[in-house]
N, CA and C atoms as an extended XYZ file, in Angstrom:
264
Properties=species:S:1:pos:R:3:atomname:S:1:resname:S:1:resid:I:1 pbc="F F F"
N       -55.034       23.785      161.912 N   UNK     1
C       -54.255       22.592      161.623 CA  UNK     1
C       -55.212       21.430      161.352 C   UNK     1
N       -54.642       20.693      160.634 N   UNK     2
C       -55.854       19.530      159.727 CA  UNK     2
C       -55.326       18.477      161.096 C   UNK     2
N       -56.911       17.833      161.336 N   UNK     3
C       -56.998       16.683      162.380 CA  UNK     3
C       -57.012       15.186      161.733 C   UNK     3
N       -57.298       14.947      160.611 N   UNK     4
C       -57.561       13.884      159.680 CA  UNK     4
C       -55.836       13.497      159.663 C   UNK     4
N       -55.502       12.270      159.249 N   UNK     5
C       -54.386       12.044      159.461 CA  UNK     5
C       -53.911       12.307      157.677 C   UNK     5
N       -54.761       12.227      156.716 N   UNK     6
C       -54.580       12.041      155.342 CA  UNK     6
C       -54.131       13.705      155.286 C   UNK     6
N       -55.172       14.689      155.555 N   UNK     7
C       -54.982       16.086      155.353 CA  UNK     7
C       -53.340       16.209      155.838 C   UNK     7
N       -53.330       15.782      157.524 N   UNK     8
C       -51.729       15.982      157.823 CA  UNK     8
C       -50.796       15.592      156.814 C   UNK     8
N       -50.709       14.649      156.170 N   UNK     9
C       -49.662       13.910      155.450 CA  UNK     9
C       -49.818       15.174      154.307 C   UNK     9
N       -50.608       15.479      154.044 N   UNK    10
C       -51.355       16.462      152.770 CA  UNK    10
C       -50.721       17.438      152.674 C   UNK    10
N       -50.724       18.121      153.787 N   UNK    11
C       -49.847       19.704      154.030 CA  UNK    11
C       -49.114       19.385      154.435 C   UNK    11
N       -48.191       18.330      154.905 N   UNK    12
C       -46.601       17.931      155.066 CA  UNK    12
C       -45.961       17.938      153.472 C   UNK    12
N       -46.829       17.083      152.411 N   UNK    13
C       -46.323       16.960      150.938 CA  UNK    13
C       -46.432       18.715      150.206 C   UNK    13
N       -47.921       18.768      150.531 N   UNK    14
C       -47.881       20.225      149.702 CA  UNK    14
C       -46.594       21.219      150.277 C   UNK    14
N       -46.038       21.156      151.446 N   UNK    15
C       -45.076       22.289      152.362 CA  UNK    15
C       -43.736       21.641      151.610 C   UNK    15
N       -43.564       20.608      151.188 N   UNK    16
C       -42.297       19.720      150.807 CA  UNK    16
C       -42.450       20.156      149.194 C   UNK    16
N       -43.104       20.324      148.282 N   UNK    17
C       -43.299       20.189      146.812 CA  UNK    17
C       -42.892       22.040      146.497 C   UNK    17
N       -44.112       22.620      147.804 N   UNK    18
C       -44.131       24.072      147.121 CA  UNK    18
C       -42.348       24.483      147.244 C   UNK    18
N       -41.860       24.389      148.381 N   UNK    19
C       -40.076       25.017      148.281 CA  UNK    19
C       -39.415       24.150      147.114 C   UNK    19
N       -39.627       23.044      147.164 N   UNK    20
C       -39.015       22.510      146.227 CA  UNK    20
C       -39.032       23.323      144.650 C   UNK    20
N       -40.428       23.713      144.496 N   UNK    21
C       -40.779       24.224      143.195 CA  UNK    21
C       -40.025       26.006      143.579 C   UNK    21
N       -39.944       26.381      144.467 N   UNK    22
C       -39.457       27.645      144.582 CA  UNK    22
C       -37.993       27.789      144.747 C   UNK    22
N       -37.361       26.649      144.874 N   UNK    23
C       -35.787       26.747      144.672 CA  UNK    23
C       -35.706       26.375      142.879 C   UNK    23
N       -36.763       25.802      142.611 N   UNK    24
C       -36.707       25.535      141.043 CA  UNK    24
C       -36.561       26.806      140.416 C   UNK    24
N       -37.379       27.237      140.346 N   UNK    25
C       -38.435       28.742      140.103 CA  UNK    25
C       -36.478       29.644      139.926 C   UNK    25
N       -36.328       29.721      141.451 N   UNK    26
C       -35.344       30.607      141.576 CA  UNK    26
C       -33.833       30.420      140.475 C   UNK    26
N       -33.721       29.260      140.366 N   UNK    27
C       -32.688       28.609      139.804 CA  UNK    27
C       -33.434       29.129      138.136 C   UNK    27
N       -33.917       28.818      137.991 N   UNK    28
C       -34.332       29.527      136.815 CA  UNK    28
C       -34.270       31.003      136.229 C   UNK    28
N       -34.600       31.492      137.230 N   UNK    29
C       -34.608       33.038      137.302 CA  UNK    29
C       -33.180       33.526      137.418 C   UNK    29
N       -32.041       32.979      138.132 N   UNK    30
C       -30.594       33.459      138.412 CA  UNK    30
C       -29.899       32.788      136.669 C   UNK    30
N       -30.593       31.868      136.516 N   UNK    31
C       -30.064       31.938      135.113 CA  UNK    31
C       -30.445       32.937      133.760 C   UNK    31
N       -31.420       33.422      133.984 N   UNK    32
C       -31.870       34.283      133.195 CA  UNK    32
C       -30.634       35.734      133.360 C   UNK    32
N       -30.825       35.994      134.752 N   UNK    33
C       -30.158       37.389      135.091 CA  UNK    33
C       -28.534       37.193      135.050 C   UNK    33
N       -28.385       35.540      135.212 N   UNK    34
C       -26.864       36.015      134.647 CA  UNK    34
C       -26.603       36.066      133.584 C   UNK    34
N       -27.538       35.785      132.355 N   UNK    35
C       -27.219       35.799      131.197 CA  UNK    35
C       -27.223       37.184      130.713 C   UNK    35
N       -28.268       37.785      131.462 N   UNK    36
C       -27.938       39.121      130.859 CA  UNK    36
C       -27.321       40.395      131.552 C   UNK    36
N       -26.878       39.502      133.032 N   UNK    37
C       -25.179       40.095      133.398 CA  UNK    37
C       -24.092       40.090      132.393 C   UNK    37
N       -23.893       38.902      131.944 N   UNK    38
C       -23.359       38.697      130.480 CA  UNK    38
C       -23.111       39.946      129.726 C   UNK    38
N       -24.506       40.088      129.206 N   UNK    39
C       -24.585       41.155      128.143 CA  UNK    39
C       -23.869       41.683      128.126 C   UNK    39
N       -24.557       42.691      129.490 N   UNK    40
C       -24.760       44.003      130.278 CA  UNK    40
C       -22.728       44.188      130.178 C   UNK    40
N       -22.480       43.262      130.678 N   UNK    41
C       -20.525       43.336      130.593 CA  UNK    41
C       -19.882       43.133      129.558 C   UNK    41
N       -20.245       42.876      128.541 N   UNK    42
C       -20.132       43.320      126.941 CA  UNK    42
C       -19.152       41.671      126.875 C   UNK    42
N       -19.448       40.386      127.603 N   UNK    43
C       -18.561       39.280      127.864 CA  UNK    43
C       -19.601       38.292      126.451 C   UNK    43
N       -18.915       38.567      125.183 N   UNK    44
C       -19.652       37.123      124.436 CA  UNK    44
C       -19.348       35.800      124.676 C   UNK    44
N       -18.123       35.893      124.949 N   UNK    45
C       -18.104       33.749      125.063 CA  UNK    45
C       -19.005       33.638      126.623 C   UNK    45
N       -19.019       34.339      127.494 N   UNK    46
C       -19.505       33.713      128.391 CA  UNK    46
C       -21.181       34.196      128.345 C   UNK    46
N       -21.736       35.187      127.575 N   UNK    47
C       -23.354       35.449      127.417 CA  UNK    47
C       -23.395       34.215      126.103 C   UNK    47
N       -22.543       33.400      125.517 N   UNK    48
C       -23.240       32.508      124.524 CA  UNK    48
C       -23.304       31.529      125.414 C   UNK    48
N       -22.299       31.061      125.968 N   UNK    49
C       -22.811       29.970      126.828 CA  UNK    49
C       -24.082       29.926      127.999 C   UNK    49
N       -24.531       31.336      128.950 N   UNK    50
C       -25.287       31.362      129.452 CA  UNK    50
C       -26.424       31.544      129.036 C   UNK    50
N       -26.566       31.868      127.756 N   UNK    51
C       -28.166       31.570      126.907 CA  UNK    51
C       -28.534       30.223      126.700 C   UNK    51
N       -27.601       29.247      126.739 N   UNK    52
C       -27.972       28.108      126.339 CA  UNK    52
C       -28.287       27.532      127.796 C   UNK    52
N       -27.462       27.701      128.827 N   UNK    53
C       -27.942       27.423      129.854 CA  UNK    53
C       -29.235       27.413      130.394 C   UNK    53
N       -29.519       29.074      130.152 N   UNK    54
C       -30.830       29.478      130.423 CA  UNK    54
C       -32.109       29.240      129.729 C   UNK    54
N       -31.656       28.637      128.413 N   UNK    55
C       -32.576       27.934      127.418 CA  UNK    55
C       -33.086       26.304      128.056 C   UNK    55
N       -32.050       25.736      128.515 N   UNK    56
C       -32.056       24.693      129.217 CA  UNK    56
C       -33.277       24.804      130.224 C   UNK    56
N       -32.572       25.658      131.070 N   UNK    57
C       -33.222       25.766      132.393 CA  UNK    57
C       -34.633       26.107      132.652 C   UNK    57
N       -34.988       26.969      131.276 N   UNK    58
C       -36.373       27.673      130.465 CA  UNK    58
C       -37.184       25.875      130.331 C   UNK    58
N       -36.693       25.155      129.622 N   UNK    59
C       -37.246       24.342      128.667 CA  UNK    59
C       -37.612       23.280      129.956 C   UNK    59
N       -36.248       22.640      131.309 N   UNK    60
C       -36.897       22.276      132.135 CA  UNK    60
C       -37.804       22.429      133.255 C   UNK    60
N       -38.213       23.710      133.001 N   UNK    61
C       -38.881       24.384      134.059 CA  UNK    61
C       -40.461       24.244      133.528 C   UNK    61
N       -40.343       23.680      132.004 N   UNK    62
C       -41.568       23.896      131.038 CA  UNK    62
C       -42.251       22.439      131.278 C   UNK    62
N       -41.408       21.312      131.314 N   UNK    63
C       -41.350       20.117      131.416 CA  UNK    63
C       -42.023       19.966      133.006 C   UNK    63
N       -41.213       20.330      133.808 N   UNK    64
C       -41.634       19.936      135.006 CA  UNK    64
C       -42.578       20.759      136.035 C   UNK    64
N       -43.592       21.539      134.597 N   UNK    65
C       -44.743       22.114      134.959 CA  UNK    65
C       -44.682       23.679      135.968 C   UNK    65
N       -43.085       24.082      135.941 N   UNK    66
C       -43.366       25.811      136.347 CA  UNK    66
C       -44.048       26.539      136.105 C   UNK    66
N       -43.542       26.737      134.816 N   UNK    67
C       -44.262       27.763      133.735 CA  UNK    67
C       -45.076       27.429      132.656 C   UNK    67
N       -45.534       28.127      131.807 N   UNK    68
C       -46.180       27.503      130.566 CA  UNK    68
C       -45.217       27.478      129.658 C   UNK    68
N       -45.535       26.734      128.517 N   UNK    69
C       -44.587       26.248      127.430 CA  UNK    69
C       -44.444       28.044      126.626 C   UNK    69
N       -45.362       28.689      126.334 N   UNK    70
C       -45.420       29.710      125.863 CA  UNK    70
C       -45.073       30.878      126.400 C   UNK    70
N       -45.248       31.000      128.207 N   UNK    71
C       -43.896       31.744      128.580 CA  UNK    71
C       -42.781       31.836      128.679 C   UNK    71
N       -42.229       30.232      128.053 N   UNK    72
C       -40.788       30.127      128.251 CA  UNK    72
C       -40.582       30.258      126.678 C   UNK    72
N       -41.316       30.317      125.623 N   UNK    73
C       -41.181       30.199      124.773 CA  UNK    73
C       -40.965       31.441      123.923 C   UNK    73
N       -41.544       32.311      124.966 N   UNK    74
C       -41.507       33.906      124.702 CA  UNK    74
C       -40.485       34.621      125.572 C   UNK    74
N       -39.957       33.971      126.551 N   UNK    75
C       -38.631       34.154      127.645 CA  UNK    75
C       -37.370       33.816      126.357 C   UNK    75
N       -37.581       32.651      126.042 N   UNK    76
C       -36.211       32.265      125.125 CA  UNK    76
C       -36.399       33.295      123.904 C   UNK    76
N       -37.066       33.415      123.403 N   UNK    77
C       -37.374       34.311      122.260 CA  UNK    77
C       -36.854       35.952      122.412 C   UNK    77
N       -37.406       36.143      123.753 N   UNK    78
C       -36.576       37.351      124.112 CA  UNK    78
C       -35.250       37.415      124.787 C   UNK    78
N       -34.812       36.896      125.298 N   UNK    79
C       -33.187       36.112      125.374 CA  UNK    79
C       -32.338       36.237      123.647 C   UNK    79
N       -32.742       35.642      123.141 N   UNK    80
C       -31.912       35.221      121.622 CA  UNK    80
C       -31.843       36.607      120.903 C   UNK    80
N       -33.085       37.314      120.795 N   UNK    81
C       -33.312       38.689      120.404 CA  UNK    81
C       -32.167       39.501      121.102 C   UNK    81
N       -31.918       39.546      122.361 N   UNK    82
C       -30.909       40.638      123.149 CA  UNK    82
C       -29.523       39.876      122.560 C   UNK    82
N       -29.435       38.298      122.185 N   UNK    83
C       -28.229       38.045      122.534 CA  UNK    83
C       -27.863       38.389      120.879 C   UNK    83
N       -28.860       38.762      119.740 N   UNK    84
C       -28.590       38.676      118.694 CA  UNK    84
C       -28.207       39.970      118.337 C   UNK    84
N       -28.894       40.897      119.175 N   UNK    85
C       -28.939       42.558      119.089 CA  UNK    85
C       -27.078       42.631      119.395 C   UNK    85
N       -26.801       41.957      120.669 N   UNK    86
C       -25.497       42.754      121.293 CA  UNK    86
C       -24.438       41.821      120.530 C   UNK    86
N       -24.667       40.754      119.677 N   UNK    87
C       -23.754       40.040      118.477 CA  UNK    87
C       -23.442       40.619      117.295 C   UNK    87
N       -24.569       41.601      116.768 N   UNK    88
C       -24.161       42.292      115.614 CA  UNK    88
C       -23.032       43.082      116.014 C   UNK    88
């Protein structure tokens, strides 16, 4: 345990930021898998709306430094591909 009073405050913020970023993280991820619960249930009005969701959720997760711009960029890319495959 840190004795410095700055370190304490330090690993009080880092313990406060990291869950924060892991309820992010997660919220991200349940949007992905319901979209392609979606699919998977052959439901189009509700897999068009949850791609966009999950495009959303992709794009703020990119913004507020989750992921890289290019994994979400290759996440949405493969999203649109499944949602375009099960539209034909």
């Amino acid at each position: 345990m840190a004795n410095i009073k700055s370190a304490i405050k330090r690993a009080k913020t880092n313990e406060k930021r990291r869950a924060h970023r892991a309820a992010q993280k997660s919220a991200m991820r349940t949007a992905v898998k319901k979209f392609l619960q979606a699919v998977d249930n052959q439901n189009k009005e509700q897999a068009a709306e949850l791609l966009k969701v999950a495009n959303r959720t992709l794009d703020k997760a990119v913004t507020k430094g989750l992921i890289h711009k290019n994994a979400a960029a290759r996440k949405k890319s493969r999203l649109t591909k499944k949602f375009q495959a099960f539209n034909a």
